[in-house]
mmCIF file with all atom_site columns, C-alpha atoms in Angstrom:
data_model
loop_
_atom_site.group_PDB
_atom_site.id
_atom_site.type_symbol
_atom_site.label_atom_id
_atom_site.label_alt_id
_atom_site.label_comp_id
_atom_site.label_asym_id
_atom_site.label_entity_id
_atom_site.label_seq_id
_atom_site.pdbx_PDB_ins_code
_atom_site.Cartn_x
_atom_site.Cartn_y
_atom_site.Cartn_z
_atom_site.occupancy
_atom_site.B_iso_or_equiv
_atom_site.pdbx_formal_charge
_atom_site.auth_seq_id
_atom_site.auth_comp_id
_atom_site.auth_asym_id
_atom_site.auth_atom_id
_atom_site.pdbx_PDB_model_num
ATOM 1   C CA . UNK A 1 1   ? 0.000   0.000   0.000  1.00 55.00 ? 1   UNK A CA 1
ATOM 2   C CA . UNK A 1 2   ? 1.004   3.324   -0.377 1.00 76.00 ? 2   UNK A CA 1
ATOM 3   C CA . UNK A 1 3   ? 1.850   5.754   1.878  1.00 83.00 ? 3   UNK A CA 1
ATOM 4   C CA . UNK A 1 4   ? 2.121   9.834   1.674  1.00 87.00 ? 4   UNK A CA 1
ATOM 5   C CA . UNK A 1 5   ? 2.984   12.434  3.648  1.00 91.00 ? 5   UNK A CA 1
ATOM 6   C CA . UNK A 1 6   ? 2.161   15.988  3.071  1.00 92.00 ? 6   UNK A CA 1
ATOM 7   C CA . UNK A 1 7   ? 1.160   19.517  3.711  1.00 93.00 ? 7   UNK A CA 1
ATOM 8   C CA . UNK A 1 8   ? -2.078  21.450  2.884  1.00 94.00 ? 8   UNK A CA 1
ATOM 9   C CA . UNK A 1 9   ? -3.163  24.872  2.458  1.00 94.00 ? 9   UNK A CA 1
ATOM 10  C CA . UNK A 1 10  ? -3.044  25.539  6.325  1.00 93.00 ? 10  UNK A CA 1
ATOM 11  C CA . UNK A 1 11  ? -0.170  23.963  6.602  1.00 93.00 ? 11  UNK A CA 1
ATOM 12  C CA . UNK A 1 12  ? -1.349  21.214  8.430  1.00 94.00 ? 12  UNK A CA 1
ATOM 13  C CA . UNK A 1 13  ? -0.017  17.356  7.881  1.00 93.00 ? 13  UNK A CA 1
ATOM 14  C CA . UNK A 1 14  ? -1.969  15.142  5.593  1.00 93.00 ? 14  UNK A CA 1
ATOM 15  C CA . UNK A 1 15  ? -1.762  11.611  5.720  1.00 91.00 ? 15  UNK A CA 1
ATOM 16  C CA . UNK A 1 16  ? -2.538  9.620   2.606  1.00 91.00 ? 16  UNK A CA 1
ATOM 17  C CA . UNK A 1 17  ? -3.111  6.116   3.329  1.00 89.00 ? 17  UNK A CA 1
ATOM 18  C CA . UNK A 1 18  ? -4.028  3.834   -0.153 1.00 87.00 ? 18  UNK A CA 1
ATOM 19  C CA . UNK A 1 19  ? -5.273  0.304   1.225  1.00 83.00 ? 19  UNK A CA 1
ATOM 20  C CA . UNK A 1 20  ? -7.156  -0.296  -1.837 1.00 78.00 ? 20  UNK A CA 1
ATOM 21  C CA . UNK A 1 21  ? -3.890  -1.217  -2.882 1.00 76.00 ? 21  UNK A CA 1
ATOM 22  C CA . UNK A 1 22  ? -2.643  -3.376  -0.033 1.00 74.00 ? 22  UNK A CA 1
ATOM 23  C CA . UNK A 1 23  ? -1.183  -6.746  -0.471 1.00 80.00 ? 23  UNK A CA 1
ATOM 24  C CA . UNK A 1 24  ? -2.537  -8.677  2.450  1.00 79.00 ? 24  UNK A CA 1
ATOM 25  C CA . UNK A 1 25  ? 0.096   -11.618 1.751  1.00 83.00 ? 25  UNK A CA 1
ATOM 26  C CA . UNK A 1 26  ? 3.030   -9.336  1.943  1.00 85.00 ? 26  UNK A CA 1
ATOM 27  C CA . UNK A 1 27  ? 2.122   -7.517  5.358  1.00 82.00 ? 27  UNK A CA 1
ATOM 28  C CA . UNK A 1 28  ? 1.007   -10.507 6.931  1.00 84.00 ? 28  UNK A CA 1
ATOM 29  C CA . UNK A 1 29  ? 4.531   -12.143 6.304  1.00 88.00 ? 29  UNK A CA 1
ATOM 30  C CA . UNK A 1 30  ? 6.241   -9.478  7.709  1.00 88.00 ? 30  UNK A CA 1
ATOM 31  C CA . UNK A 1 31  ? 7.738   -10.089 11.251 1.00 90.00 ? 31  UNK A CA 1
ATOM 32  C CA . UNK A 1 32  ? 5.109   -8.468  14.027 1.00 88.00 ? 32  UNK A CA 1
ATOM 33  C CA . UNK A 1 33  ? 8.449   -6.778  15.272 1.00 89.00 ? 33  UNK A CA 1
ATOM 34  C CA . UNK A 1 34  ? 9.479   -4.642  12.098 1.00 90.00 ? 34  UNK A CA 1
ATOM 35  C CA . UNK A 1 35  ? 5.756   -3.540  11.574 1.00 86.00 ? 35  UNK A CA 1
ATOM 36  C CA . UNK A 1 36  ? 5.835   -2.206  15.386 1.00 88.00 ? 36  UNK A CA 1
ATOM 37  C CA . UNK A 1 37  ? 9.285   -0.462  15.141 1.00 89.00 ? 37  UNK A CA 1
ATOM 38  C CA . UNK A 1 38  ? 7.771   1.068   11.487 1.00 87.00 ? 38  UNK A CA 1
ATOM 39  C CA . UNK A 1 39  ? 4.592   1.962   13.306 1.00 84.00 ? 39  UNK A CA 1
ATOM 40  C CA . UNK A 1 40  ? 6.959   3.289   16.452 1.00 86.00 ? 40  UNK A CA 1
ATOM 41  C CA . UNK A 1 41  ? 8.868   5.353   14.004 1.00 88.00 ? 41  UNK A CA 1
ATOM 42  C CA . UNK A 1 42  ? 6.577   6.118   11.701 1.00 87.00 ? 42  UNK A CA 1
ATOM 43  C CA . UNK A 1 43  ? 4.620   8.227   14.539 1.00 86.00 ? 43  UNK A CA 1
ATOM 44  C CA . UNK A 1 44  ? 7.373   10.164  15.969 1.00 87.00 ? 44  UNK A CA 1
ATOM 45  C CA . UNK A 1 45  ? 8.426   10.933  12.499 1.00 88.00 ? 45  UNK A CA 1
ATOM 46  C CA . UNK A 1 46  ? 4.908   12.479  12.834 1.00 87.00 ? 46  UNK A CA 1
ATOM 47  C CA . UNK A 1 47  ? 4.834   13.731  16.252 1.00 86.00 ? 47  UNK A CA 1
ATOM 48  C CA . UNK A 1 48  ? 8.142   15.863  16.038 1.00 88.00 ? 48  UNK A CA 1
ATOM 49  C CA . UNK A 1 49  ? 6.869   17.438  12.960 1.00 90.00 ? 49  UNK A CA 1
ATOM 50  C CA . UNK A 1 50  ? 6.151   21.217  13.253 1.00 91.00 ? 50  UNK A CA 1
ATOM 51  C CA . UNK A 1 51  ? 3.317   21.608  11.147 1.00 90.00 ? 51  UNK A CA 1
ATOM 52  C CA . UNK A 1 52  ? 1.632   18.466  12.964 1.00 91.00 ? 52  UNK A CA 1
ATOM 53  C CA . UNK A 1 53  ? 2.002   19.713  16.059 1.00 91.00 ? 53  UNK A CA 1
ATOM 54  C CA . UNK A 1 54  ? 1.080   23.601  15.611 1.00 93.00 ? 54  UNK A CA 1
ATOM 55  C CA . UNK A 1 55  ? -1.624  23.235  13.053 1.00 94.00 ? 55  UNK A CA 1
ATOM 56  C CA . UNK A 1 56  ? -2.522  19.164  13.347 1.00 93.00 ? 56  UNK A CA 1
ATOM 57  C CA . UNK A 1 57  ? -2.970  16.333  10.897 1.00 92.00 ? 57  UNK A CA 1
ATOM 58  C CA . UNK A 1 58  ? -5.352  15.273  8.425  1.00 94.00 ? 58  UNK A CA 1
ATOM 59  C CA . UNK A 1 59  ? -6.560  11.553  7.372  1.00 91.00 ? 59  UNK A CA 1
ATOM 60  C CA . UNK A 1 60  ? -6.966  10.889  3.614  1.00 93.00 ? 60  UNK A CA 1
ATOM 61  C CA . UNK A 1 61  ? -7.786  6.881   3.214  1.00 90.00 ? 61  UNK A CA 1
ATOM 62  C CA . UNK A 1 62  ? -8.764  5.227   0.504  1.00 90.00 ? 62  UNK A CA 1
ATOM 63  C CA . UNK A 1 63  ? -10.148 1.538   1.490  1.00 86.00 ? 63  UNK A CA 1
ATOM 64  C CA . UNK A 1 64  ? -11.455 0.627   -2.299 1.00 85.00 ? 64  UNK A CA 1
ATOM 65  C CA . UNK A 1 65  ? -11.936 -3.250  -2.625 1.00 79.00 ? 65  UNK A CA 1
ATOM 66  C CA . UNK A 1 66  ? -10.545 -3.814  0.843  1.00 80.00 ? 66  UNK A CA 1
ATOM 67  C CA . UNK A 1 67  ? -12.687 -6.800  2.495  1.00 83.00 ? 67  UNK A CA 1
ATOM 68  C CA . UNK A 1 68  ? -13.841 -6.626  5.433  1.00 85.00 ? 68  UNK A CA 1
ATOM 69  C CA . UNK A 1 69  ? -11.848 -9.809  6.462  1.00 85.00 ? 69  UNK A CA 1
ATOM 70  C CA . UNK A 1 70  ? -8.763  -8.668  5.146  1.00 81.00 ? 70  UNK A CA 1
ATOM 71  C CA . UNK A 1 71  ? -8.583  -5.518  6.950  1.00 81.00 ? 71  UNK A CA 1
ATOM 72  C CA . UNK A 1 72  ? -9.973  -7.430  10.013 1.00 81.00 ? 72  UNK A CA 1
ATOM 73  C CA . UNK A 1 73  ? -7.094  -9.821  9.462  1.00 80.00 ? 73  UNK A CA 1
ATOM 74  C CA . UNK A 1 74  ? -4.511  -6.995  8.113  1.00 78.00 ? 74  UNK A CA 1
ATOM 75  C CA . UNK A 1 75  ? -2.021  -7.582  11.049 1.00 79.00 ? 75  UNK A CA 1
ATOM 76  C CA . UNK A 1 76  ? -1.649  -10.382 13.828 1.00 79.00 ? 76  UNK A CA 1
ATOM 77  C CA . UNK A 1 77  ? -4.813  -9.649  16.689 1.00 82.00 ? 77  UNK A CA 1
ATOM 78  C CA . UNK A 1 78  ? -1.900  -8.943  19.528 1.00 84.00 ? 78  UNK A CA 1
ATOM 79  C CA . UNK A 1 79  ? -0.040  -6.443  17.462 1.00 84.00 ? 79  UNK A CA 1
ATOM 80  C CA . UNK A 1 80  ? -3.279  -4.372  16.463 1.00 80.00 ? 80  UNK A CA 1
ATOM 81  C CA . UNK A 1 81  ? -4.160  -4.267  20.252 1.00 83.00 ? 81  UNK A CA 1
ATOM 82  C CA . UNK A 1 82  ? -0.798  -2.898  21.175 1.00 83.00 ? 82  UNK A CA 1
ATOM 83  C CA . UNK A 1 83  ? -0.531  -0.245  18.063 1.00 80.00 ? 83  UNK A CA 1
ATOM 84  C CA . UNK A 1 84  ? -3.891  1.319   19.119 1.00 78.00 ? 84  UNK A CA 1
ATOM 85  C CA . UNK A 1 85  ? -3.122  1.138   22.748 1.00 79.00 ? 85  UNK A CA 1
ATOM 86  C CA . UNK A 1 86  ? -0.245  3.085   21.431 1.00 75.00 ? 86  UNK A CA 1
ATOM 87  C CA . UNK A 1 87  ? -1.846  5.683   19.448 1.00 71.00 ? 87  UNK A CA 1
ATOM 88  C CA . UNK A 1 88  ? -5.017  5.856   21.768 1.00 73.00 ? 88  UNK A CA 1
ATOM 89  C CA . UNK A 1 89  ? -2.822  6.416   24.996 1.00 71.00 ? 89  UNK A CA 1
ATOM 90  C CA . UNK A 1 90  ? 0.645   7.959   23.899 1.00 69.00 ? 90  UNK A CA 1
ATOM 91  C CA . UNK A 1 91  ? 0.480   9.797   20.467 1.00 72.00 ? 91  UNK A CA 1
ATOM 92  C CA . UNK A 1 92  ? -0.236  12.972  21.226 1.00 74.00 ? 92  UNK A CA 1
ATOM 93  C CA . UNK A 1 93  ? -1.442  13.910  17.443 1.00 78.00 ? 93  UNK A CA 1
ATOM 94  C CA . UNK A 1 94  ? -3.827  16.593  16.967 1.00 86.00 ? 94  UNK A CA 1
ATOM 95  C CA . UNK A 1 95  ? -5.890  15.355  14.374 1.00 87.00 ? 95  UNK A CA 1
ATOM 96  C CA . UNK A 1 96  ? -8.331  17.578  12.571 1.00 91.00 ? 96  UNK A CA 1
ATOM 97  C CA . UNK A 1 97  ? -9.757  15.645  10.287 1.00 92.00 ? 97  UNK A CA 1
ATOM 98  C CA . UNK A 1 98  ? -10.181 11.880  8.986  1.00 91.00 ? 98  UNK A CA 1
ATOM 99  C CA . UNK A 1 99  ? -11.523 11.759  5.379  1.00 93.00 ? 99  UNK A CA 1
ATOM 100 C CA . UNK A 1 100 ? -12.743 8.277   3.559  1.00 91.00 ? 100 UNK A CA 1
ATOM 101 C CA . UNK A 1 101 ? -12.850 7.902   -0.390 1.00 91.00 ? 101 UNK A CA 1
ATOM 102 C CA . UNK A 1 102 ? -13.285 5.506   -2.061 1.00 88.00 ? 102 UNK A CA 1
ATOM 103 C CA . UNK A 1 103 ? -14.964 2.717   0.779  1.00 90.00 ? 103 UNK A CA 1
ATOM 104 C CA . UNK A 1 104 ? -16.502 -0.720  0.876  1.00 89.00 ? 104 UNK A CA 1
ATOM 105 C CA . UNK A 1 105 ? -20.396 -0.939  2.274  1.00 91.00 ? 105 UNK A CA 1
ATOM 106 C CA . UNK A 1 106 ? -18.654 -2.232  5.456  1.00 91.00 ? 106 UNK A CA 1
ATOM 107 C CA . UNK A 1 107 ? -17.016 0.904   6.200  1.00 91.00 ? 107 UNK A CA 1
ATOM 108 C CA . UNK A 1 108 ? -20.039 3.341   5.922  1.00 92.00 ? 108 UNK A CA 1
ATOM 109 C CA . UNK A 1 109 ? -22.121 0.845   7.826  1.00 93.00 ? 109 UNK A CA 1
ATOM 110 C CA . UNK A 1 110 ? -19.342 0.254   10.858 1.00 91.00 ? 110 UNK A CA 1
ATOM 111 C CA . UNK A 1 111 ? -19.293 4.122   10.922 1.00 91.00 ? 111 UNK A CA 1
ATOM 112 C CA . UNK A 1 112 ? -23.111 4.417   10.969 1.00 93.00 ? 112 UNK A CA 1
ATOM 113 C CA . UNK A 1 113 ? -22.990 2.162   14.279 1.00 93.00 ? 113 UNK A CA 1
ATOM 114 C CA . UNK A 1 114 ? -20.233 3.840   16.069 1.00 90.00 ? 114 UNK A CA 1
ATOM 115 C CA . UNK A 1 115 ? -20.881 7.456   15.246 1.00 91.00 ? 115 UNK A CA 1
ATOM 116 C CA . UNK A 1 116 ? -24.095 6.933   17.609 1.00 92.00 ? 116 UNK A CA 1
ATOM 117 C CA . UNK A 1 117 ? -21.606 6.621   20.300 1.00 93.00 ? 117 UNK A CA 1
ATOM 118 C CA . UNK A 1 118 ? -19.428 9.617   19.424 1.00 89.00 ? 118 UNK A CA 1
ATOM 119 C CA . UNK A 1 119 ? -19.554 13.416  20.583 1.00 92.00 ? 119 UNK A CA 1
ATOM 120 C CA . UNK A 1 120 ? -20.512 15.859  17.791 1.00 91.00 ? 120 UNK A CA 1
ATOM 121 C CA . UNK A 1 121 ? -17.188 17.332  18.015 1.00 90.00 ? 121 UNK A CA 1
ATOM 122 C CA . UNK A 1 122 ? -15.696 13.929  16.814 1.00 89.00 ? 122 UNK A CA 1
ATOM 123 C CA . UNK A 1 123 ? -18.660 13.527  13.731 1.00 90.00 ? 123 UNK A CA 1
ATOM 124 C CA . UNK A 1 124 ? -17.415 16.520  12.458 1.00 91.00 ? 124 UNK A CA 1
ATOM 125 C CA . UNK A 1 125 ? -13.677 15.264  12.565 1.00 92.00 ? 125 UNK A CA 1
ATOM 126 C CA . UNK A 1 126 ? -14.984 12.389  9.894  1.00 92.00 ? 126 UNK A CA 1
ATOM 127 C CA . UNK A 1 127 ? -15.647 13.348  6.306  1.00 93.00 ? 127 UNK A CA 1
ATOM 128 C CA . UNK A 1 128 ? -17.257 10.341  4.406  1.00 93.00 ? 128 UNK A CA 1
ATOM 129 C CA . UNK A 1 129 ? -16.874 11.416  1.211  1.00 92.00 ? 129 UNK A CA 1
ATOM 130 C CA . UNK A 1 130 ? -19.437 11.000  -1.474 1.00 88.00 ? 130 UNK A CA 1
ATOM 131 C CA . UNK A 1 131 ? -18.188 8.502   -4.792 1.00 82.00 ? 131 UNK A CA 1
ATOM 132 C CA . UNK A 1 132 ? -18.968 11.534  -7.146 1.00 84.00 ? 132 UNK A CA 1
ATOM 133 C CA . UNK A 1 133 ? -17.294 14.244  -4.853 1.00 88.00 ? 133 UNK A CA 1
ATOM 134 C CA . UNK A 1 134 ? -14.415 12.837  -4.308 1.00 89.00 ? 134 UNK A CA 1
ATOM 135 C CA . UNK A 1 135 ? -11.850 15.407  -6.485 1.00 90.00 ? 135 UNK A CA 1
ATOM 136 C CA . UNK A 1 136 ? -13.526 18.411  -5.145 1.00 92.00 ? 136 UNK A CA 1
ATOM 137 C CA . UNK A 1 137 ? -14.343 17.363  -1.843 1.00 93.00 ? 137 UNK A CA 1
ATOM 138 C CA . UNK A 1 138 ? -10.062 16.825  -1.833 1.00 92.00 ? 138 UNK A CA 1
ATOM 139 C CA . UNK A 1 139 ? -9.095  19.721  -2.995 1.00 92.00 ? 139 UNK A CA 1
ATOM 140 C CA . UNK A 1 140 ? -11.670 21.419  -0.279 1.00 93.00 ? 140 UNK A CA 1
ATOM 141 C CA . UNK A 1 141 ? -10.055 19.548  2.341  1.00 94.00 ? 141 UNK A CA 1
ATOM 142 C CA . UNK A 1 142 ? -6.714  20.673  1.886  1.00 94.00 ? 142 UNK A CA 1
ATOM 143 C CA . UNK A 1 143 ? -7.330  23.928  0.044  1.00 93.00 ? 143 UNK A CA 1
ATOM 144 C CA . UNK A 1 144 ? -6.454  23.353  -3.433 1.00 92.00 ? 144 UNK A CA 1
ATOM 145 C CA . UNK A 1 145 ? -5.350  21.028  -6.435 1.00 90.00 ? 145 UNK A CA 1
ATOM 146 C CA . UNK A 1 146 ? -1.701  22.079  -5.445 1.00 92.00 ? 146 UNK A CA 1
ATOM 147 C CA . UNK A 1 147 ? -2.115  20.207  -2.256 1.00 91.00 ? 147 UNK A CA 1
ATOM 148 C CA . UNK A 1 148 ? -3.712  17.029  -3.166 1.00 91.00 ? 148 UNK A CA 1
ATOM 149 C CA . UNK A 1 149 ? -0.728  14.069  -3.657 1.00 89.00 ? 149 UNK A CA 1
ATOM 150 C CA . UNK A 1 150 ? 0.146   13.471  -6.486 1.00 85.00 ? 150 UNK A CA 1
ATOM 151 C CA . UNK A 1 151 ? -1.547  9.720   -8.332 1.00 82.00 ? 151 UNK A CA 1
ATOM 152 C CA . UNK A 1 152 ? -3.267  9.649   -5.011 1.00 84.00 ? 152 UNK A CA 1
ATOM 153 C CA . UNK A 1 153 ? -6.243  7.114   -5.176 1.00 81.00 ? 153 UNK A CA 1
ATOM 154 C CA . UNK A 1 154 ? -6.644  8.741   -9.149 1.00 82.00 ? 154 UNK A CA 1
ATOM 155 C CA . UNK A 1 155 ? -7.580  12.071  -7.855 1.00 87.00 ? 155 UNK A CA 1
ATOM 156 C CA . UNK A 1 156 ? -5.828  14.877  -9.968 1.00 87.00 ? 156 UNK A CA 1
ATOM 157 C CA . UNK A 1 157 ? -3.115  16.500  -7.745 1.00 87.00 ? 157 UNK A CA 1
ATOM 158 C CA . UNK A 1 158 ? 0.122   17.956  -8.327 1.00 83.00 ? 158 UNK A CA 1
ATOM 159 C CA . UNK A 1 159 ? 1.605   17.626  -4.979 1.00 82.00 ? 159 UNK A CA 1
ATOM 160 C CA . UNK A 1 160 ? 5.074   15.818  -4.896 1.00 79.00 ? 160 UNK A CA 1
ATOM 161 C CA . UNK A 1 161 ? 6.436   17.145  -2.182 1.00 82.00 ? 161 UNK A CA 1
ATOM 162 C CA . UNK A 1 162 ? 6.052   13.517  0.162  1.00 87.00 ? 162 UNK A CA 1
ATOM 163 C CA . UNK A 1 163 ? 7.653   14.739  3.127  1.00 87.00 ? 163 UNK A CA 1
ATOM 164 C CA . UNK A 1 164 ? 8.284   11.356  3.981  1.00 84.00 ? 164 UNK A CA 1
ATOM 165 C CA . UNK A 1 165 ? 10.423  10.764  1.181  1.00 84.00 ? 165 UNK A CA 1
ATOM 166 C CA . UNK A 1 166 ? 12.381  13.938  1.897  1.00 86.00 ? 166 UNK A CA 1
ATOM 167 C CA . UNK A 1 167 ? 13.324  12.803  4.523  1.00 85.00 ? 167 UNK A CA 1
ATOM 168 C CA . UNK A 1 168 ? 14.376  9.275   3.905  1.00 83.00 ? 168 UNK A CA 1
ATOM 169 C CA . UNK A 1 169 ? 16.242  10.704  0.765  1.00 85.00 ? 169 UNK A CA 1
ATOM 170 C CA . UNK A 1 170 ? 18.508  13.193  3.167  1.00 87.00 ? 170 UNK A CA 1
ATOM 171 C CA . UNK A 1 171 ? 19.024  10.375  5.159  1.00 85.00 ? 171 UNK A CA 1
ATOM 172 C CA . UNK A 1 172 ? 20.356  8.399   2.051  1.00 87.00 ? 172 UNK A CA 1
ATOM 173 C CA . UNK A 1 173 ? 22.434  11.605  0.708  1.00 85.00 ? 173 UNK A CA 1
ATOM 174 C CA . UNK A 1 174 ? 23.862  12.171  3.938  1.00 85.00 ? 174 UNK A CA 1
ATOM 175 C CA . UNK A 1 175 ? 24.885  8.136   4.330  1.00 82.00 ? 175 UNK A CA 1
ATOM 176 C CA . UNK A 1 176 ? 26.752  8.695   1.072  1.00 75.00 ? 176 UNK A CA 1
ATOM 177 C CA . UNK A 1 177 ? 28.797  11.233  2.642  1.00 63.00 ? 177 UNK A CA 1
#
């Protein structure tokens, strides 16, 4: 699956998260260990960032095709436990939004059932967007084509600058030093 880091219009940190693509096989083979430490790392990377912590972070998924076994099954039941203990009781991310595109039935209707247990302030914090809105309600989101990544879930963006892979790339250049 693919992964993207970015910044919108308010210079807040978007998160695009393609499962649609996901191959179940692969991540299921990896060692429970490496996916923690990647998970570990992964949200420090996002907790020490400036513009997540002054202006907060943004959710773009896309869950297209994704069973609802798979994802049920996506990592081993012990290691799910202990990565949303982890972002539940230690992340201290100040998210602003979660947005879902392209979604099975599974997803609206798991949403329908907990959103009757959720505050109003958290509704609003969940955008499920419409199949025919999808480009514009994007570009609303983060405040502008410019923003939206780019070959992101077949949305039209022109956002390359993956934040994510700025960083692993100075890491690489300054190795090679």
């Amino acid at each position: 699956f693919a992964i993207r880091v970015t910044y919108d219009a308010c210079g807040r940190v978007v998160w695009w998260m393609d499962l649609a693509h996901v191959d179940v096989d692969t991540i299921r083979s990896l060692d429970p260990g490496d996916v923690r430490r990647f998970f570990i790392w992964f949200a420090h990377f996002l907790m020490f960032n400036d513009g997540a912590q002054k202006n907060g972070i943004v959710f773009v998924n896309n869950f297209a095709h994704l069973r609802f076994w798979e994802f049920m099954t996506f990592l081993p039941l012990e290691l799910g436990i202990k990565m949303d203990e982890f972002m539940i009781c230690v992340v201290p991310l100040n998210t602003k939004l979660v947005v879902f595109l392209e979604r099975p039935a599974w997803v609206d209707f798991g949403f329908a059932l907990l959103s009757v247990f959720l505050k109003k302030e958290m509704k609003r914090r969940v955008l499920m967007v419409k199949r025919n809105r999808q480009q514009q309600s994007v570009e609303d989101v983060v405040g502008g084509r410019q923003h939206v990544a780019l070959g992101f879930d077949g949305l039209i963006g022109t956002s390359g600058n993956d934040i994510l892979k700025e960083y692993y790339d100075s890491l690489v250049q300054e190795s090679g030093k």
